[in-house]
């Protein structure tokens, strides 16, 4: 098969591993810089141009769209869908997953376990907002944050009020969430391919840190999931419409709760923590599914 990886950087671990794994299985794999693609969208026969030439027809496309280029990146993915390429994650699903509020609303609608969560921009009654999600201790999150930055723990209602006021002053969208203390500063990254969790790791925050992000000094190790955790991750991926994703789960006293779903999960952490060839598993999935126009929306979404 001819496969394109949409990635801004051919030297990233995930990009390199995917290319390697695809070639080892006998496929021709091209790395295409998403932002360098351009196209005439009014043509009756959709195509993508790159470095002055029309790109060939790909059987499959692996989108690795960074959060900072979601808007343009999903338009490029949509174009490949219109050309009939099998896109491992569809443009609509990627856009959906990048909007945290929309994601949580969809997951909640389908009864996926979530931490009790409120969202606000300029609440006219902060005390009520706090009371509405069960009161302190609470986690307050900036919607635009990543890698644990902008995630704050408020131990008392007073502290929660001050933090919410401060974020309001910055005109930021925020999430106010029940603090899952029993998670003990750890979370679980479930790597989903198709309708299976193919690898899972537990990330533990550094001493005294409630955030488990590896960028904040957390460490990762292999974990065996319970049936319920596995089912929760698979269901979250399905609700989001993502074939390949990372589902982050907290172990709460009431069972697993989903924190977020990532449509371009990194391979480095999960492959080294679990010793699994996740890149190869992604190609096995592609081989089973890649038929022309075998996507739900075919660029229509
Ligand atoms: P980011 O997108 O910046 O990674 P997250 O929502 O994933 O933000 O939060 C960062 C980390 O903080 C999580 O990995 C988890 O360890 C911890 N955390 C986030 N929300 C909660 C919560 N409601 N209860 C307990 N810990 C949490
Ligand atoms: Mg996170």
mmCIF file of C-alpha atoms and ligand atoms in Angstrom:
data_model
loop_
_atom_site.group_PDB
_atom_site.id
_atom_site.type_symbol
_atom_site.label_atom_id
_atom_site.label_comp_id
_atom_site.label_asym_id
_atom_site.label_seq_id
_atom_site.Cartn_x
_atom_site.Cartn_y
_atom_site.Cartn_z
ATOM 1 C CA UNK A 1 0.000 0.000 0.000
ATOM 2 C CA UNK A 2 0.942 3.614 -0.388
ATOM 3 C CA UNK A 3 0.612 5.428 2.920
ATOM 4 C CA UNK A 4 1.108 9.095 3.867
ATOM 5 C CA UNK A 5 1.983 10.263 7.356
ATOM 6 C CA UNK A 6 0.884 13.865 7.853
ATOM 7 C CA UNK A 7 3.484 15.266 10.220
ATOM 8 C CA UNK A 8 5.366 18.518 10.559
ATOM 9 C CA UNK A 9 8.551 16.821 11.689
ATOM 10 C CA UNK A 10 10.043 13.641 10.189
ATOM 11 C CA UNK A 11 12.482 13.379 13.103
ATOM 12 C CA UNK A 12 9.873 12.972 15.832
ATOM 13 C CA UNK A 13 9.972 9.549 17.477
ATOM 14 C CA UNK A 14 6.337 8.794 16.587
ATOM 15 C CA UNK A 15 6.772 9.798 12.934
ATOM 16 C CA UNK A 16 9.987 7.811 12.541
ATOM 17 C CA UNK A 17 8.543 4.703 14.176
ATOM 18 C CA UNK A 18 5.427 4.762 12.005
ATOM 19 C CA UNK A 19 7.484 5.059 8.819
ATOM 20 C CA UNK A 20 9.794 2.250 9.957
ATOM 21 C CA UNK A 21 6.911 -0.041 10.914
ATOM 22 C CA UNK A 22 5.061 0.557 7.632
ATOM 23 C CA UNK A 23 8.156 -0.091 5.528
ATOM 24 C CA UNK A 24 8.946 -3.239 7.521
ATOM 25 C CA UNK A 25 5.501 -4.505 6.491
ATOM 26 C CA UNK A 26 6.254 -3.808 2.832
ATOM 27 C CA UNK A 27 4.387 -0.523 2.353
ATOM 28 C CA UNK A 28 5.584 2.653 0.698
ATOM 29 C CA UNK A 29 5.407 5.355 3.354
ATOM 30 C CA UNK A 30 5.794 9.097 2.643
ATOM 31 C CA UNK A 31 6.054 11.751 5.329
ATOM 32 C CA UNK A 32 4.149 14.852 4.216
ATOM 33 C CA UNK A 33 4.453 18.192 5.979
ATOM 34 C CA UNK A 34 0.815 19.126 6.645
ATOM 35 C CA UNK A 35 1.339 22.878 6.418
ATOM 36 C CA UNK A 36 3.136 22.616 3.056
ATOM 37 C CA UNK A 37 0.118 20.983 1.400
ATOM 38 C CA UNK A 38 -2.026 23.270 -0.755
ATOM 39 C CA UNK A 39 -4.992 22.651 -2.948
ATOM 40 C CA UNK A 40 -7.565 23.947 -5.365
ATOM 41 C CA UNK A 41 -10.724 23.094 -3.490
ATOM 42 C CA UNK A 42 -13.045 24.035 -6.353
ATOM 43 C CA UNK A 43 -11.780 21.352 -8.729
ATOM 44 C CA UNK A 44 -14.226 18.556 -9.462
ATOM 45 C CA UNK A 45 -11.487 15.977 -8.986
ATOM 46 C CA UNK A 46 -10.035 16.665 -5.528
ATOM 47 C CA UNK A 47 -6.253 16.620 -5.247
ATOM 48 C CA UNK A 48 -3.472 17.877 -2.971
ATOM 49 C CA UNK A 49 -0.379 19.665 -4.240
ATOM 50 C CA UNK A 50 2.984 19.528 -2.510
ATOM 51 C CA UNK A 51 6.357 21.008 -3.564
ATOM 52 C CA UNK A 52 4.942 21.952 -6.984
ATOM 53 C CA UNK A 53 3.501 18.546 -7.809
ATOM 54 C CA UNK A 54 0.248 16.718 -7.375
ATOM 55 C CA UNK A 55 0.446 14.062 -4.658
ATOM 56 C CA UNK A 56 -0.348 10.483 -5.748
ATOM 57 C CA UNK A 57 -3.478 8.669 -4.608
ATOM 58 C CA UNK A 58 -2.789 7.271 -1.167
ATOM 59 C CA UNK A 59 -4.504 4.157 0.124
ATOM 60 C CA UNK A 60 -4.213 5.387 3.686
ATOM 61 C CA UNK A 61 -3.289 8.543 5.573
ATOM 62 C CA UNK A 62 -2.060 8.708 9.162
ATOM 63 C CA UNK A 63 -2.814 12.211 10.447
ATOM 64 C CA UNK A 64 -0.474 13.422 13.195
ATOM 65 C CA UNK A 65 -1.984 16.879 13.605
ATOM 66 C CA UNK A 66 -0.509 18.957 16.428
ATOM 67 C CA UNK A 67 -2.893 21.023 18.553
ATOM 68 C CA UNK A 68 -1.452 24.281 17.207
ATOM 69 C CA UNK A 69 -2.393 23.460 13.579
ATOM 70 C CA UNK A 70 -5.777 21.791 14.106
ATOM 71 C CA UNK A 71 -7.663 24.198 11.834
ATOM 72 C CA UNK A 72 -5.488 23.867 8.732
ATOM 73 C CA UNK A 73 -4.511 20.274 9.487
ATOM 74 C CA UNK A 74 -8.093 19.007 9.581
ATOM 75 C CA UNK A 75 -8.810 20.776 6.251
ATOM 76 C CA UNK A 76 -5.910 18.850 4.678
ATOM 77 C CA UNK A 77 -7.194 15.566 6.168
ATOM 78 C CA UNK A 78 -10.679 16.357 4.789
ATOM 79 C CA UNK A 79 -9.185 16.797 1.322
ATOM 80 C CA UNK A 80 -7.549 13.356 1.501
ATOM 81 C CA UNK A 81 -10.906 11.912 2.600
ATOM 82 C CA UNK A 82 -12.540 13.460 -0.479
ATOM 83 C CA UNK A 83 -9.873 11.761 -2.589
ATOM 84 C CA UNK A 84 -10.975 8.430 -1.127
ATOM 85 C CA UNK A 85 -7.923 7.778 1.070
ATOM 86 C CA UNK A 86 -8.595 5.870 4.273
ATOM 87 C CA UNK A 87 -7.719 8.366 7.008
ATOM 88 C CA UNK A 88 -6.878 6.578 10.247
ATOM 89 C CA UNK A 89 -8.626 9.355 12.186
ATOM 90 C CA UNK A 90 -11.234 11.380 10.322
ATOM 91 C CA UNK A 91 -11.087 15.152 10.220
ATOM 92 C CA UNK A 92 -14.424 15.540 12.021
ATOM 93 C CA UNK A 93 -13.280 13.295 14.851
ATOM 94 C CA UNK A 94 -9.996 15.177 15.218
ATOM 95 C CA UNK A 95 -11.788 18.555 15.408
ATOM 96 C CA UNK A 96 -14.265 17.127 17.889
ATOM 97 C CA UNK A 97 -11.506 15.815 20.171
ATOM 98 C CA UNK A 98 -9.682 19.149 20.176
ATOM 99 C CA UNK A 99 -12.642 20.905 21.767
ATOM 100 C CA UNK A 100 -12.534 19.825 25.420
ATOM 101 C CA UNK A 101 -16.039 21.002 26.240
ATOM 102 C CA UNK A 102 -17.577 19.354 23.209
ATOM 103 C CA UNK A 103 -15.704 16.124 23.998
ATOM 104 C CA UNK A 104 -16.865 16.044 27.611
ATOM 105 C CA UNK A 105 -20.438 16.849 26.613
ATOM 106 C CA UNK A 106 -20.452 14.001 24.064
ATOM 107 C CA UNK A 107 -18.900 11.543 26.514
ATOM 108 C CA UNK A 108 -21.373 12.515 29.209
ATOM 109 C CA UNK A 109 -24.311 12.116 26.818
ATOM 110 C CA UNK A 110 -23.213 8.537 26.146
ATOM 111 C CA UNK A 111 -22.759 7.780 29.850
ATOM 112 C CA UNK A 112 -18.975 7.442 29.861
ATOM 113 C CA UNK A 113 -17.724 7.938 33.448
ATOM 114 C CA UNK A 114 -16.368 11.459 33.976
ATOM 115 C CA UNK A 115 -15.214 13.466 36.989
ATOM 116 C CA UNK A 116 -18.010 15.846 37.992
ATOM 117 C CA UNK A 117 -17.218 18.861 35.830
ATOM 118 C CA UNK A 118 -18.517 22.376 35.307
ATOM 119 C CA UNK A 119 -17.424 24.951 32.785
ATOM 120 C CA UNK A 120 -17.659 28.673 32.752
ATOM 121 C CA UNK A 121 -16.398 31.826 31.160
ATOM 122 C CA UNK A 122 -17.679 34.645 33.351
ATOM 123 C CA UNK A 123 -19.942 33.029 35.931
ATOM 124 C CA UNK A 124 -22.220 35.525 37.650
ATOM 125 C CA UNK A 125 -22.179 33.402 40.789
ATOM 126 C CA UNK A 126 -18.838 31.761 41.509
ATOM 127 C CA UNK A 127 -19.959 30.315 44.850
ATOM 128 C CA UNK A 128 -22.798 28.522 43.088
ATOM 129 C CA UNK A 129 -20.477 27.239 40.345
ATOM 130 C CA UNK A 130 -18.257 25.736 43.060
ATOM 131 C CA UNK A 131 -21.197 24.297 44.988
ATOM 132 C CA UNK A 132 -22.634 22.880 41.769
ATOM 133 C CA UNK A 133 -19.642 20.556 41.272
ATOM 134 C CA UNK A 134 -19.524 19.477 44.908
ATOM 135 C CA UNK A 135 -17.209 22.061 46.495
ATOM 136 C CA UNK A 136 -13.472 21.942 47.351
ATOM 137 C CA UNK A 137 -11.083 20.286 46.828
ATOM 138 C CA UNK A 138 -11.419 21.126 43.145
ATOM 139 C CA UNK A 139 -9.217 21.068 40.083
ATOM 140 C CA UNK A 140 -9.477 24.193 37.950
ATOM 141 C CA UNK A 141 -8.214 23.968 34.364
ATOM 142 C CA UNK A 142 -7.543 26.450 31.637
ATOM 143 C CA UNK A 143 -9.218 25.061 28.536
ATOM 144 C CA UNK A 144 -6.248 25.853 26.333
ATOM 145 C CA UNK A 145 -3.651 24.239 28.606
ATOM 146 C CA UNK A 146 -1.500 21.218 27.739
ATOM 147 C CA UNK A 147 1.231 19.242 29.498
ATOM 148 C CA UNK A 148 -0.267 20.026 32.881
ATOM 149 C CA UNK A 149 0.242 23.791 32.619
ATOM 150 C CA UNK A 150 -2.896 25.662 33.638
ATOM 151 C CA UNK A 151 -4.152 22.829 35.870
ATOM 152 C CA UNK A 152 -4.500 24.020 39.469
ATOM 153 C CA UNK A 153 -5.627 22.285 42.646
ATOM 154 C CA UNK A 154 -7.763 24.401 44.997
ATOM 155 C CA UNK A 155 -7.956 22.782 48.433
ATOM 156 C CA UNK A 156 -10.597 25.125 49.866
ATOM 157 C CA UNK A 157 -13.661 26.917 48.495
ATOM 158 C CA UNK A 158 -11.948 30.249 49.220
ATOM 159 C CA UNK A 159 -8.889 29.264 47.171
ATOM 160 C CA UNK A 160 -11.169 28.020 44.369
ATOM 161 C CA UNK A 161 -12.988 31.377 44.322
ATOM 162 C CA UNK A 162 -9.750 33.367 44.061
ATOM 163 C CA UNK A 163 -8.380 31.181 41.280
ATOM 164 C CA UNK A 164 -11.621 31.353 39.287
ATOM 165 C CA UNK A 165 -11.649 35.148 39.722
ATOM 166 C CA UNK A 166 -8.043 35.354 38.535
ATOM 167 C CA UNK A 167 -8.784 33.258 35.417
ATOM 168 C CA UNK A 168 -11.910 35.335 34.777
ATOM 169 C CA UNK A 169 -9.730 38.435 34.818
ATOM 170 C CA UNK A 170 -7.706 36.815 32.019
ATOM 171 C CA UNK A 171 -10.933 36.185 30.056
ATOM 172 C CA UNK A 172 -10.094 32.481 29.857
ATOM 173 C CA UNK A 173 -12.466 29.542 29.451
ATOM 174 C CA UNK A 174 -12.176 27.220 32.422
ATOM 175 C CA UNK A 175 -13.204 23.802 33.622
ATOM 176 C CA UNK A 176 -13.977 23.258 37.291
ATOM 177 C CA UNK A 177 -13.644 19.605 38.213
ATOM 178 C CA UNK A 178 -14.066 17.371 41.211
ATOM 179 C CA UNK A 179 -10.583 16.436 42.520
ATOM 180 C CA UNK A 180 -10.127 12.662 42.328
ATOM 181 C CA UNK A 181 -7.887 12.415 45.386
ATOM 182 C CA UNK A 182 -7.899 8.620 45.466
ATOM 183 C CA UNK A 183 -6.101 8.563 42.081
ATOM 184 C CA UNK A 184 -3.017 9.407 44.169
ATOM 185 C CA UNK A 185 -1.355 11.654 41.603
ATOM 186 C CA UNK A 186 -1.527 8.965 38.927
ATOM 187 C CA UNK A 187 -3.503 8.451 35.743
ATOM 188 C CA UNK A 188 -3.707 5.731 33.102
ATOM 189 C CA UNK A 189 -3.004 6.270 29.417
ATOM 190 C CA UNK A 190 -4.877 3.706 27.346
ATOM 191 C CA UNK A 191 -3.681 3.483 23.764
ATOM 192 C CA UNK A 192 -6.632 2.470 21.600
ATOM 193 C CA UNK A 193 -6.327 1.062 18.070
ATOM 194 C CA UNK A 194 -9.617 0.106 16.412
ATOM 195 C CA UNK A 195 -11.827 -1.329 19.108
ATOM 196 C CA UNK A 196 -9.044 -2.529 21.398
ATOM 197 C CA UNK A 197 -6.726 -1.100 24.025
ATOM 198 C CA UNK A 198 -3.399 -2.298 22.617
ATOM 199 C CA UNK A 199 -1.169 -0.858 25.357
ATOM 200 C CA UNK A 200 -1.649 0.895 28.674
ATOM 201 C CA UNK A 201 0.640 2.653 31.116
ATOM 202 C CA UNK A 202 0.235 4.173 34.531
ATOM 203 C CA UNK A 203 1.795 7.594 34.912
ATOM 204 C CA UNK A 204 2.701 8.660 38.420
ATOM 205 C CA UNK A 205 3.379 12.287 39.289
ATOM 206 C CA UNK A 206 6.603 13.257 41.053
ATOM 207 C CA UNK A 207 6.590 13.281 44.873
ATOM 208 C CA UNK A 208 4.079 15.846 46.165
ATOM 209 C CA UNK A 209 2.649 16.523 42.675
ATOM 210 C CA UNK A 210 -0.976 15.691 41.787
ATOM 211 C CA UNK A 211 -0.345 16.040 38.054
ATOM 212 C CA UNK A 212 1.035 12.907 36.430
ATOM 213 C CA UNK A 213 2.251 14.522 33.184
ATOM 214 C CA UNK A 214 5.637 13.168 32.106
ATOM 215 C CA UNK A 215 6.548 16.778 31.228
ATOM 216 C CA UNK A 216 6.034 17.630 34.921
ATOM 217 C CA UNK A 217 8.489 14.956 36.053
ATOM 218 C CA UNK A 218 6.075 12.008 36.184
ATOM 219 C CA UNK A 219 7.186 8.445 35.482
ATOM 220 C CA UNK A 220 5.450 5.674 33.551
ATOM 221 C CA UNK A 221 5.131 1.942 33.930
ATOM 222 C CA UNK A 222 3.170 -0.927 32.438
ATOM 223 C CA UNK A 223 -0.232 -1.606 33.991
ATOM 224 C CA UNK A 224 -2.788 -4.375 33.618
ATOM 225 C CA UNK A 225 -6.217 -2.835 33.115
ATOM 226 C CA UNK A 226 -9.406 -4.008 34.744
ATOM 227 C CA UNK A 227 -12.244 -5.038 32.451
ATOM 228 C CA UNK A 228 -14.102 -1.859 33.369
ATOM 229 C CA UNK A 229 -11.120 0.386 32.564
ATOM 230 C CA UNK A 230 -10.654 -1.330 29.229
ATOM 231 C CA UNK A 231 -14.352 -0.997 28.354
ATOM 232 C CA UNK A 232 -14.355 2.685 29.371
ATOM 233 C CA UNK A 233 -11.390 3.490 27.111
ATOM 234 C CA UNK A 234 -12.869 1.638 24.132
ATOM 235 C CA UNK A 235 -16.231 3.329 24.591
ATOM 236 C CA UNK A 236 -14.652 6.795 24.882
ATOM 237 C CA UNK A 237 -12.750 6.225 21.619
ATOM 238 C CA UNK A 238 -15.921 5.055 19.912
ATOM 239 C CA UNK A 239 -17.976 8.041 21.108
ATOM 240 C CA UNK A 240 -15.277 10.381 19.813
ATOM 241 C CA UNK A 241 -15.146 8.488 16.508
ATOM 242 C CA UNK A 242 -11.381 8.004 16.786
ATOM 243 C CA UNK A 243 -9.719 4.802 15.539
ATOM 244 C CA UNK A 244 -6.330 5.584 17.051
ATOM 245 C CA UNK A 245 -6.215 7.608 20.244
ATOM 246 C CA UNK A 246 -4.929 7.936 23.792
ATOM 247 C CA UNK A 247 -7.637 7.833 26.448
ATOM 248 C CA UNK A 248 -6.553 9.219 29.827
ATOM 249 C CA UNK A 249 -8.356 7.723 32.790
ATOM 250 C CA UNK A 250 -8.346 8.383 36.546
ATOM 251 C CA UNK A 251 -9.078 5.568 38.985
ATOM 252 C CA UNK A 252 -11.841 7.036 41.141
ATOM 253 C CA UNK A 253 -13.685 5.440 44.050
ATOM 254 C CA UNK A 254 -16.691 5.116 41.704
ATOM 255 C CA UNK A 255 -14.749 3.390 38.955
ATOM 256 C CA UNK A 256 -12.749 4.707 35.983
ATOM 257 C CA UNK A 257 -13.394 8.279 34.839
ATOM 258 C CA UNK A 258 -12.153 9.772 31.574
ATOM 259 C CA UNK A 259 -10.128 12.992 31.692
ATOM 260 C CA UNK A 260 -9.302 13.491 28.045
ATOM 261 C CA UNK A 261 -9.001 11.779 24.673
ATOM 262 C CA UNK A 262 -5.986 12.581 22.517
ATOM 263 C CA UNK A 263 -6.221 12.102 18.742
ATOM 264 C CA UNK A 264 -2.432 12.183 18.126
ATOM 265 C CA UNK A 265 -1.068 10.194 21.056
ATOM 266 C CA UNK A 266 2.724 9.956 21.240
ATOM 267 C CA UNK A 267 4.367 6.568 20.745
ATOM 268 C CA UNK A 268 7.597 7.056 22.672
ATOM 269 C CA UNK A 269 6.268 6.928 26.243
ATOM 270 C CA UNK A 270 3.865 4.059 25.628
ATOM 271 C CA UNK A 271 6.275 1.926 23.580
ATOM 272 C CA UNK A 272 9.055 2.241 26.114
ATOM 273 C CA UNK A 273 6.791 1.662 29.144
ATOM 274 C CA UNK A 274 5.080 -1.393 27.634
ATOM 275 C CA UNK A 275 7.668 -2.768 25.186
ATOM 276 C CA UNK A 276 4.890 -3.112 22.622
ATOM 277 C CA UNK A 277 5.281 -2.375 18.928
ATOM 278 C CA UNK A 278 2.340 0.036 18.797
ATOM 279 C CA UNK A 279 3.385 1.405 15.379
ATOM 280 C CA UNK A 280 3.152 -2.098 13.900
ATOM 281 C CA UNK A 281 -0.303 -2.570 15.449
ATOM 282 C CA UNK A 282 -1.463 0.663 13.794
ATOM 283 C CA UNK A 283 -0.337 -0.717 10.421
ATOM 284 C CA UNK A 284 -2.107 -4.015 11.072
ATOM 285 C CA UNK A 285 -5.275 -1.979 11.636
ATOM 286 C CA UNK A 286 -4.709 -0.024 8.421
ATOM 287 C CA UNK A 287 -4.217 -3.224 6.431
ATOM 288 C CA UNK A 288 -7.529 -4.566 7.732
ATOM 289 C CA UNK A 289 -9.523 -1.367 7.134
ATOM 290 C CA UNK A 290 -8.037 0.603 4.255
ATOM 291 C CA UNK A 291 -10.448 0.452 1.351
ATOM 292 C CA UNK A 292 -11.267 3.441 -0.863
ATOM 293 C CA UNK A 293 -13.890 5.721 0.713
ATOM 294 C CA UNK A 294 -14.059 3.527 3.797
ATOM 295 C CA UNK A 295 -14.543 6.532 6.101
ATOM 296 C CA UNK A 296 -17.772 7.565 7.753
ATOM 297 C CA UNK A 297 -17.978 11.124 6.501
ATOM 298 C CA UNK A 298 -15.808 11.056 3.332
ATOM 299 C CA UNK A 299 -15.011 14.708 3.814
ATOM 300 C CA UNK A 300 -18.668 15.646 4.109
ATOM 301 C CA UNK A 301 -18.653 16.469 7.826
HETATM 302 P P1 LIG B 1 -3.310 18.533 30.370
HETATM 303 O O1 LIG B 1 -4.180 18.517 29.154
HETATM 304 O O2 LIG B 1 -2.567 19.795 30.559
HETATM 305 O O3 LIG B 1 -2.453 17.297 30.443
HETATM 306 P P2 LIG B 1 -5.037 17.251 32.280
HETATM 307 O O4 LIG B 1 -6.495 17.528 32.362
HETATM 308 O O5 LIG B 1 -4.635 15.981 31.622
HETATM 309 O O6 LIG B 1 -4.321 18.484 31.593
HETATM 310 O O7 LIG B 1 -4.453 17.296 33.768
HETATM 311 C C1 LIG B 1 -3.081 17.102 34.059
HETATM 312 C C2 LIG B 1 -2.890 16.066 35.166
HETATM 313 O O8 LIG B 1 -3.500 16.525 36.394
HETATM 314 C C3 LIG B 1 -3.560 14.738 34.878
HETATM 315 O O9 LIG B 1 -2.711 13.886 34.127
HETATM 316 C C4 LIG B 1 -3.869 14.180 36.256
HETATM 317 O O10 LIG B 1 -2.744 13.506 36.800
HETATM 318 C C5 LIG B 1 -4.120 15.446 37.080
HETATM 319 N N1 LIG B 1 -5.564 15.715 37.147
HETATM 320 C C6 LIG B 1 -6.298 16.381 36.223
HETATM 321 N N2 LIG B 1 -7.592 16.449 36.569
HETATM 322 C C7 LIG B 1 -7.700 15.824 37.754
HETATM 323 C C8 LIG B 1 -8.810 15.556 38.644
HETATM 324 N N3 LIG B 1 -10.033 15.981 38.370
HETATM 325 N N4 LIG B 1 -8.539 14.863 39.777
HETATM 326 C C9 LIG B 1 -7.284 14.430 40.050
HETATM 327 N N5 LIG B 1 -6.211 14.661 39.281
HETATM 328 C C10 LIG B 1 -6.405 15.343 38.129
HETATM 329 MG MG1 LIG B 2 -3.244 15.352 30.167
#
